[in-house]
Coordinates of C-alpha atoms (C1' of nucleotides) in Angstrom, one line a residue:
Chain R
M12 CA -38.7 72.7 56.2
N13 CA -38.1 76.3 55.1
S14 CA -36.7 77.9 58.2
S15 CA -33.5 78.8 56.3
P16 CA -33.1 82.3 55.1
F17 CA -32.3 80.9 51.7
S18 CA -35.0 79.7 49.3
T19 CA -35.2 76.1 48.3
K20 CA -33.8 76.9 44.9
E21 CA -30.8 78.7 46.4
R22 CA -30.1 76.0 48.8
I23 CA -30.1 73.4 46.0
L24 CA -27.7 75.5 44.0
G25 CA -25.4 75.9 46.9
A26 CA -25.4 72.2 47.7
A27 CA -25.0 71.3 44.1
E28 CA -22.0 73.6 43.7
S29 CA -20.3 72.2 46.7
L30 CA -20.9 68.6 45.7
F31 CA -20.0 69.0 42.1
A32 CA -16.8 70.5 43.2
T33 CA -16.0 67.5 45.4
H34 CA -17.3 64.6 43.3
G35 CA -17.8 65.9 39.8
F36 CA -21.0 66.3 37.8
A37 CA -21.5 62.6 37.3
G38 CA -20.1 61.7 40.7
A39 CA -22.6 63.8 42.7
S40 CA -26.1 62.4 42.8
L41 CA -29.3 64.3 43.1
R42 CA -29.9 62.4 46.3
Q43 CA -26.7 63.7 47.8
V44 CA -27.6 67.2 46.6
T45 CA -31.1 67.3 48.0
A46 CA -29.9 65.7 51.3
A47 CA -27.2 68.4 51.7
A48 CA -29.7 71.1 50.8
K49 CA -32.2 69.6 53.2
V50 CA -34.9 69.7 50.6
N51 CA -36.9 66.9 49.1
L52 CA -35.6 64.8 46.2
A53 CA -38.4 65.9 43.9
A54 CA -37.5 69.6 44.4
V55 CA -34.7 69.5 41.9
N56 CA -36.9 68.4 39.0
Y57 CA -39.6 70.7 40.1
H58 CA -37.3 73.8 40.2
F59 CA -34.9 73.0 37.4
G60 CA -36.4 70.3 35.3
S61 CA -33.4 68.0 35.2
K62 CA -29.9 67.4 36.5
D63 CA -28.4 69.0 33.4
K64 CA -30.4 72.1 33.7
L65 CA -29.3 72.3 37.4
I66 CA -25.7 72.2 36.3
E67 CA -26.2 75.0 33.8
E68 CA -27.8 77.1 36.5
V69 CA -24.8 76.5 38.8
F70 CA -22.6 78.1 36.2
R71 CA -24.8 80.9 35.1
R72 CA -25.3 82.2 38.7
R73 CA -21.6 82.9 39.2
L74 CA -20.3 83.5 35.7
D75 CA -22.6 86.5 35.1
E76 CA -21.2 88.2 38.1
L77 CA -17.6 87.2 37.5
N78 CA -17.7 88.4 33.9
T79 CA -19.2 91.7 34.9
R80 CA -16.6 92.3 37.6
R81 CA -13.7 91.4 35.4
L82 CA -14.8 93.8 32.7
G83 CA -15.5 96.5 35.2
A84 CA -12.0 96.2 36.7
L85 CA -10.6 96.3 33.2
G86 CA -12.7 99.3 32.2
R87 CA -11.4 101.3 35.1
L88 CA -7.8 100.4 34.2
A89 CA -8.1 101.0 30.5
Q90 CA -8.8 104.7 31.1
K91 CA -5.4 105.3 32.5
P92 CA -2.5 105.5 30.1
D93 CA 0.1 104.2 32.6
T94 CA -1.6 100.9 33.3
T95 CA 0.9 98.1 34.1
L96 CA 0.8 94.5 33.0
E97 CA 0.5 93.4 36.6
A98 CA -2.6 95.6 37.1
V99 CA -4.3 94.0 34.1
L100 CA -3.4 90.6 35.3
E101 CA -4.8 91.5 38.7
A102 CA -8.0 92.7 37.0
Y103 CA -8.3 89.2 35.5
I104 CA -7.2 87.2 38.4
G105 CA -8.6 89.3 41.3
P106 CA -12.3 88.8 40.7
A107 CA -11.7 85.1 40.6
L108 CA -9.8 85.3 43.9
D109 CA -12.6 87.4 45.4
L110 CA -15.1 84.9 44.2
S111 CA -13.1 82.2 45.9
R112 CA -13.3 84.2 49.1
T113 CA -17.1 84.4 49.1
G114 CA -18.2 82.6 52.2
G115 CA -21.2 81.1 50.5
G116 CA -19.6 78.8 48.0
G117 CA -17.5 80.8 45.7
A118 CA -14.5 78.7 46.6
A119 CA -16.4 75.6 45.6
F120 CA -17.5 77.2 42.4
V121 CA -13.9 77.9 41.3
R122 CA -13.3 74.2 41.6
V123 CA -16.4 73.4 39.6
L124 CA -15.1 75.8 36.9
A125 CA -11.8 73.9 36.8
R126 CA -13.8 70.7 36.4
A127 CA -15.7 72.2 33.5
Y128 CA -12.4 72.6 31.7
A129 CA -11.6 69.0 32.3
E130 CA -15.0 67.9 30.9
H131 CA -14.6 67.8 27.2
N132 CA -18.3 68.1 27.0
E133 CA -18.9 70.2 23.9
T134 CA -22.1 71.7 25.2
L135 CA -20.4 73.0 28.3
R136 CA -17.4 74.2 26.3
K137 CA -19.6 76.2 24.0
F138 CA -21.5 77.7 26.9
L139 CA -18.2 78.8 28.5
S140 CA -16.7 80.0 25.3
E141 CA -19.7 82.2 24.7
N142 CA -19.2 83.7 28.1
Y143 CA -15.5 83.8 28.6
G144 CA -14.6 84.2 25.0
H145 CA -16.0 87.7 25.1
V146 CA -14.1 88.7 28.3
L147 CA -10.9 87.1 27.1
R148 CA -11.0 89.1 23.9
Q149 CA -11.3 92.4 25.7
F150 CA -8.4 91.5 28.0
A151 CA -6.4 90.3 25.0
A152 CA -6.8 93.7 23.4
E153 CA -5.5 95.4 26.5
F154 CA -2.6 93.0 26.8
Q155 CA -1.8 93.6 23.2
R156 CA -1.6 97.3 23.8
L157 CA 0.8 96.8 26.6
L158 CA 2.9 94.2 24.7
P159 CA 3.0 95.6 21.2
S160 CA 6.0 93.4 20.2
L161 CA 4.1 90.2 20.5
S162 CA 2.2 88.8 17.5
K163 CA -1.5 88.2 18.1
E164 CA -0.9 84.5 17.8
E165 CA 2.0 84.6 20.3
L166 CA -0.1 86.6 22.7
Y167 CA -3.0 84.2 22.6
W168 CA -0.8 81.2 23.3
R169 CA 0.6 83.0 26.3
L170 CA -2.9 84.0 27.6
D171 CA -3.9 80.4 27.3
I172 CA -1.1 79.4 29.5
V173 CA -2.0 82.0 32.0
T174 CA -5.6 80.8 32.0
G175 CA -4.4 77.2 32.6
A176 CA -2.1 78.2 35.5
L177 CA -4.9 80.3 37.0
T178 CA -7.5 77.6 36.8
Y179 CA -5.1 75.1 38.4
A180 CA -4.0 77.5 41.1
M181 CA -7.4 78.8 42.1
A182 CA -8.8 75.3 42.3
D183 CA -6.0 74.4 44.7
F184 CA -4.9 71.3 42.7
G185 CA -1.2 71.7 43.6
I186 CA 0.8 68.6 44.2
I187 CA 2.9 70.4 46.7
Q188 CA 1.6 70.1 50.2
R189 CA 0.4 73.3 51.7
K190 CA 1.7 74.0 55.2
N191 CA -1.1 73.5 57.7
E192 CA -0.5 76.6 59.6
V193 CA -1.3 78.7 56.5
A194 CA -5.0 79.2 56.4
E195 CA -7.0 78.5 53.3
Q196 CA -7.6 82.1 52.4
A197 CA -4.0 83.3 53.0
H198 CA -3.0 80.4 50.7
R199 CA -5.2 81.7 47.9
E200 CA -3.9 85.2 48.2
Q201 CA -0.3 84.0 48.1
A202 CA -1.2 81.8 45.1
A203 CA -2.6 84.9 43.3
D204 CA 0.4 87.0 44.1
H205 CA 2.8 84.4 42.8
L206 CA 0.7 83.8 39.8
V207 CA 0.5 87.5 38.8
H208 CA 4.3 87.8 39.3
F209 CA 5.0 84.7 37.3
A210 CA 2.6 85.4 34.5
A211 CA 3.9 89.0 34.1
A212 CA 7.4 87.7 33.5
G213 CA 6.1 85.0 31.1
L214 CA 4.1 87.5 29.1
R215 CA 7.1 89.9 29.0
A216 CA 9.5 87.3 27.6
P217 CA 11.0 88.3 24.3
S218 CA 9.3 86.8 21.3
P219 CA 11.2 83.8 20.1
H220 CA 11.0 84.9 16.5
P221 CA 11.1 81.3 15.3
A222 CA 13.5 81.9 12.3
P223 CA 14.5 78.9 10.3
R224 CA 17.8 77.6 11.5
G225 CA 20.9 77.2 9.5
Chain C
M27 CA -13.5 37.3 20.1
N28 CA -9.8 37.5 20.5
S29 CA -8.7 38.2 16.9
S30 CA -7.1 41.5 18.1
P31 CA -3.3 41.6 18.5
F32 CA -3.9 43.0 22.0
S33 CA -4.9 40.9 25.0
T34 CA -8.2 41.4 26.6
K35 CA -6.6 43.1 29.5
E36 CA -4.8 45.6 27.3
R37 CA -7.9 46.3 25.3
I38 CA -9.8 47.0 28.4
L39 CA -7.1 49.4 29.7
G40 CA -7.1 51.2 26.3
A41 CA -10.8 51.6 26.2
A42 CA -11.0 52.7 29.8
E43 CA -8.3 55.3 29.3
S44 CA -10.1 56.7 26.3
L45 CA -13.6 56.8 28.0
F46 CA -12.3 58.1 31.3
A47 CA -10.6 60.9 29.4
T48 CA -13.9 61.8 27.7
H49 CA -16.5 61.2 30.4
G50 CA -14.6 61.1 33.6
F51 CA -14.2 58.2 36.1
A52 CA -17.7 58.3 37.4
G53 CA -19.2 59.2 34.0
A54 CA -17.8 56.3 32.1
S55 CA -19.6 53.0 32.9
L56 CA -18.0 49.6 32.7
R57 CA -20.6 48.7 30.1
Q58 CA -19.3 51.5 27.9
V59 CA -15.8 50.3 28.5
T60 CA -16.3 46.7 27.8
A61 CA -18.4 47.5 24.7
A62 CA -15.6 49.7 23.3
A63 CA -13.0 47.1 24.1
K64 CA -15.2 44.4 22.5
V65 CA -14.9 42.2 25.5
N66 CA -17.5 40.8 27.8
L67 CA -18.8 42.9 30.7
A68 CA -17.6 40.3 33.3
A69 CA -14.1 40.6 32.0
V70 CA -13.4 43.7 34.0
N71 CA -14.1 42.1 37.3
Y72 CA -12.3 39.0 36.3
H73 CA -9.1 40.8 35.3
F74 CA -9.0 43.7 37.7
G75 CA -11.4 42.9 40.5
S76 CA -13.3 46.2 40.5
K77 CA -13.7 49.5 38.7
D78 CA -11.5 51.2 41.2
K79 CA -8.7 48.8 40.6
L80 CA -9.1 49.3 36.9
I81 CA -8.7 53.0 37.3
E82 CA -5.5 52.4 39.3
E83 CA -4.1 50.2 36.6
V84 CA -4.9 52.8 33.9
F85 CA -2.6 55.2 35.9
R86 CA 0.1 52.8 36.8
R87 CA 0.6 51.6 33.2
R88 CA 1.6 55.0 32.0
L89 CA 3.0 56.7 35.0
D90 CA 5.8 54.2 35.5
E91 CA 7.1 54.8 32.1
L92 CA 6.6 58.6 32.2
N93 CA 8.5 58.8 35.5
T94 CA 11.4 56.7 34.3
R95 CA 11.8 58.8 31.1
R96 CA 11.7 62.1 32.9
L97 CA 14.3 61.0 35.4
G98 CA 16.4 59.5 32.6
A99 CA 16.3 62.8 30.7
L100 CA 17.1 64.7 33.9
G101 CA 20.0 62.4 34.7
R102 CA 21.6 62.9 31.3
L103 CA 21.3 66.7 31.8
A104 CA 22.6 66.8 35.3
Q105 CA 26.0 65.5 34.2
K106 CA 26.7 68.5 32.2
P107 CA 27.7 71.7 34.1
D108 CA 26.3 74.0 31.4
T109 CA 22.7 72.8 31.5
T110 CA 20.1 75.5 30.7
L111 CA 16.8 76.1 32.4
E112 CA 15.1 75.5 29.1
A113 CA 16.8 72.1 28.8
V114 CA 15.5 71.0 32.3
L115 CA 12.0 72.2 31.5
E116 CA 12.2 70.2 28.3
A117 CA 13.2 67.2 30.2
Y118 CA 10.1 67.6 32.3
I119 CA 7.7 68.5 29.6
G120 CA 9.1 66.5 26.7
P121 CA 8.2 63.0 28.0
A122 CA 4.7 64.2 28.6
L123 CA 4.6 65.5 25.1
D124 CA 6.0 62.2 23.7
L125 CA 3.4 60.3 25.7
S126 CA 0.7 62.5 24.2
R127 CA 2.0 61.5 20.8
T128 CA 1.8 57.8 21.4
G129 CA -0.7 56.5 18.9
G130 CA -2.2 54.0 21.2
G131 CA -3.8 56.2 23.7
G132 CA -1.2 58.4 25.4
A133 CA -3.1 61.5 24.3
A134 CA -6.1 60.2 26.1
F135 CA -4.1 59.4 29.2
V136 CA -2.8 62.9 29.4
R137 CA -6.4 64.1 29.7
V138 CA -7.1 61.4 32.3
L139 CA -4.2 62.7 34.2
A140 CA -5.6 66.2 34.1
R141 CA -8.9 64.9 35.4
A142 CA -7.1 63.2 38.2
Y143 CA -6.0 66.6 39.4
A144 CA -9.5 67.9 39.2
E145 CA -10.7 64.9 41.3
H146 CA -10.1 65.9 44.9
N147 CA -10.2 62.2 45.7
E148 CA -7.7 61.8 48.5
T149 CA -6.8 58.2 47.5
L150 CA -5.9 59.3 44.0
R151 CA -4.0 62.3 45.2
K152 CA -1.9 60.2 47.5
F153 CA -1.2 57.7 44.8
L154 CA 0.0 60.5 42.4
S155 CA 1.9 62.3 45.1
E156 CA 3.8 59.1 45.9
N157 CA 4.8 58.8 42.3
Y158 CA 5.2 62.4 41.1
G159 CA 6.4 63.8 44.4
H160 CA 9.5 61.8 44.0
V161 CA 10.1 63.1 40.4
L162 CA 9.2 66.6 41.3
R163 CA 11.7 66.7 44.1
Q164 CA 14.5 65.7 41.9
F165 CA 13.6 68.3 39.3
A166 CA 13.2 70.9 42.0
A167 CA 16.8 70.2 43.1
E168 CA 18.1 70.8 39.6
F169 CA 16.0 73.9 39.2
Q170 CA 17.3 75.1 42.6
R171 CA 20.9 74.7 41.3
L172 CA 20.1 76.7 38.3
L173 CA 18.2 79.4 40.2
P174 CA 20.1 79.8 43.4
S175 CA 18.6 83.2 44.2
L176 CA 15.1 81.8 44.7
S177 CA 14.1 80.6 48.1
K178 CA 12.9 77.0 48.3
E179 CA 9.4 78.2 49.0
E180 CA 9.4 80.6 46.1
L181 CA 10.7 77.9 43.8
Y182 CA 8.0 75.4 44.8
W183 CA 5.3 78.0 44.2
R184 CA 6.6 78.6 40.7
L185 CA 7.0 74.9 39.9
D186 CA 3.4 74.4 41.0
I187 CA 2.4 77.0 38.5
V188 CA 4.4 75.3 35.7
T189 CA 2.7 72.0 36.5
G190 CA -0.7 73.6 36.3
A191 CA 0.0 75.2 33.0
L192 CA 1.5 72.0 31.7
T193 CA -1.4 69.9 32.7
Y194 CA -3.8 72.4 31.1
A195 CA -1.8 72.7 27.9
M196 CA -1.2 69.0 27.4
A197 CA -4.8 68.2 28.0
D198 CA -5.7 70.7 25.3
F199 CA -8.3 72.5 27.4
G200 CA -7.6 75.9 25.9
I201 CA -10.5 78.2 25.4
I202 CA -8.9 79.7 22.3
Q203 CA -9.9 77.9 19.2
R204 CA -7.2 76.1 17.4
K205 CA -7.0 76.7 13.8
N206 CA -8.3 73.8 11.9
E207 CA -5.4 73.6 9.5
V208 CA -3.0 73.0 12.3
A209 CA -2.9 69.3 12.9
E210 CA -3.3 67.8 16.4
Q211 CA 0.3 66.9 16.8
A212 CA 1.8 70.1 15.5
H213 CA -0.5 71.9 17.9
R214 CA 0.9 69.9 20.8
E215 CA 4.5 70.6 19.8
Q216 CA 3.7 74.3 19.5
A217 CA 2.1 74.2 22.9
A218 CA 5.2 72.6 24.4
D219 CA 7.5 75.2 22.8
H220 CA 5.5 78.1 24.0
L221 CA 5.2 76.5 27.5
V222 CA 8.9 76.0 27.8
H223 CA 9.6 79.6 26.7
F224 CA 6.9 81.1 29.0
A225 CA 7.9 78.9 32.0
A226 CA 11.6 79.7 31.7
A227 CA 10.8 83.4 31.8
G228 CA 8.5 83.0 34.8
L229 CA 11.0 81.0 36.7
R230 CA 13.7 83.5 36.0
A231 CA 11.7 86.4 37.3
P232 CA 13.5 88.2 40.0
S233 CA 12.3 87.2 43.5
P234 CA 9.8 89.7 44.8
H235 CA 11.5 89.8 48.3
P236 CA 8.2 90.5 50.1
A237 CA 9.5 93.0 52.6
P238 CA 7.0 94.5 55.0
R239 CA 5.9 97.8 53.5
G240 CA 6.1 101.2 55.2
Chain W
dG24 C1' -44.5 74.4 46.6
dT25 C1' -43.6 70.4 49.1
dC26 C1' -44.0 65.7 50.2
dT27 C1' -44.4 60.3 49.7
dA28 C1' -44.3 56.7 46.9
dT29 C1' -43.0 54.6 42.8
dA30 C1' -41.8 53.9 37.9
dT31 C1' -37.9 53.2 35.1
dT32 C1' -33.2 53.0 33.8
dT33 C1' -28.6 52.2 34.6
dG34 C1' -24.6 50.6 36.8
dG35 C1' -21.4 47.5 39.5
dA36 C1' -20.7 43.0 40.7
dT37 C1' -21.3 37.8 40.6
dA38 C1' -22.9 32.9 39.8
dG39 C1' -22.3 29.3 37.0
dA40 C1' -22.2 27.1 32.3
dC41 C1' -18.9 26.3 28.8
Chain V
dG1 C1' -10.5 32.8 30.2
dT2 C1' -14.9 33.9 28.3
dC3 C1' -19.8 34.1 28.1
dT4 C1' -25.0 34.6 29.5
dA5 C1' -28.0 35.6 32.8
dT6 C1' -29.1 37.8 36.9
dC7 C1' -28.8 40.1 41.4
dC8 C1' -28.9 44.2 43.8
dA9 C1' -28.0 48.9 44.7
dA10 C1' -28.3 53.4 43.2
dA11 C1' -29.7 56.9 40.2
dT12 C1' -33.0 60.0 37.5
dA13 C1' -37.5 61.2 36.9
dT14 C1' -42.5 61.5 37.6
dA15 C1' -47.3 60.7 39.5
dG16 C1' -50.4 62.3 42.6
dA17 C1' -51.8 63.5 47.5
dC18 C1' -51.5 67.4 50.4

DNA sequence: GTCTATATTTGGATAGAC
DNA sequence: GTCTATCCAAATATAGAC
């Protein structure tokens, strides 16, 4: 049963990604995964050892590339002295958007990532923090350079808000119904454009300087 | 085993809320729920009929009140002609914050709500849309009045972003480590303040007027 | 590496005594 | 309304043939 151009391992990863996105980590069973991947049930334990290890691999496969691309985009920008806030936001948001365009299953992975935030699982949090913390700090430094009037604390609060909005938008969780005539991909690009625009304005808001009143 | 001041039904709802917040709907078992509630396993099926009905009740209990309070706050504002954008945002965000302060389990519920967005479960989506859609439309009308230069579509995109950021912030998903000396509650209030400030700036951003280039 | 078959655990739901 | 005991389905994981 290996007429597919993808290896058994890759097919499992793809199917798991898709099903975790739809049903969650606990909600998607290995039986569903192996059926969708058209491999035998026992293959998961053979190739990954356990369901938990499989989950980890689903993350690692995409995060490594996403991190690299974000930092690459940031590096190219940081050279230029006339970098705009929008450009840096685009460097952060763009690779996530590109990923969500990947035919394979990137769109599903973005939803999996959003789920990961919802899981308060400390192990997963630590894993993500170790990956994203690094990237976020580099972006924060660049944002700080462009927004010198913001305190470090104020900046981090705002970046956290941006991350939340990005997660939500990329995962297509919106309450508001998307018009049917707008295709999936066009919808994502619109979402990214609106997000960059909105986030830039939010980041540029004057610091509230919370002085004691009276 | 009913020495508690809360009824069996209420104890089950509270325990379910807390465990769903931590482990998700599929991840939390009825055995865990009934053990935490210190009631018998069979009590869930007796009082609610099934796990799915229990989940629905967890939502209904809080959403009814949250909706009512948001609309009440909005109604009081809408009377005045000099309402600010920040005040309307506060009317939307404040009740969610208050809920998250409820000693009982409101904080847990806010996380459950965030999970509900991550679940692409159509049944749940419809249920929430029927409740929140109504509230959101009323708020949208008020925002539209305060931001007449935004097209309806532009406004909805932005409100969707605000909802995402709110969901994320209230559920305390932030990557950035909170300082330990800052108490849980103070953290939430700070989050709400930052969110209102950020969102107001984002909503006020000039419309991009996406004219065809060239 | 892949398969069948199966061991083992866990979960949702219910029957029936009290 | 509450409890014990139990049924049944589904899940993870593994053993062992090929």
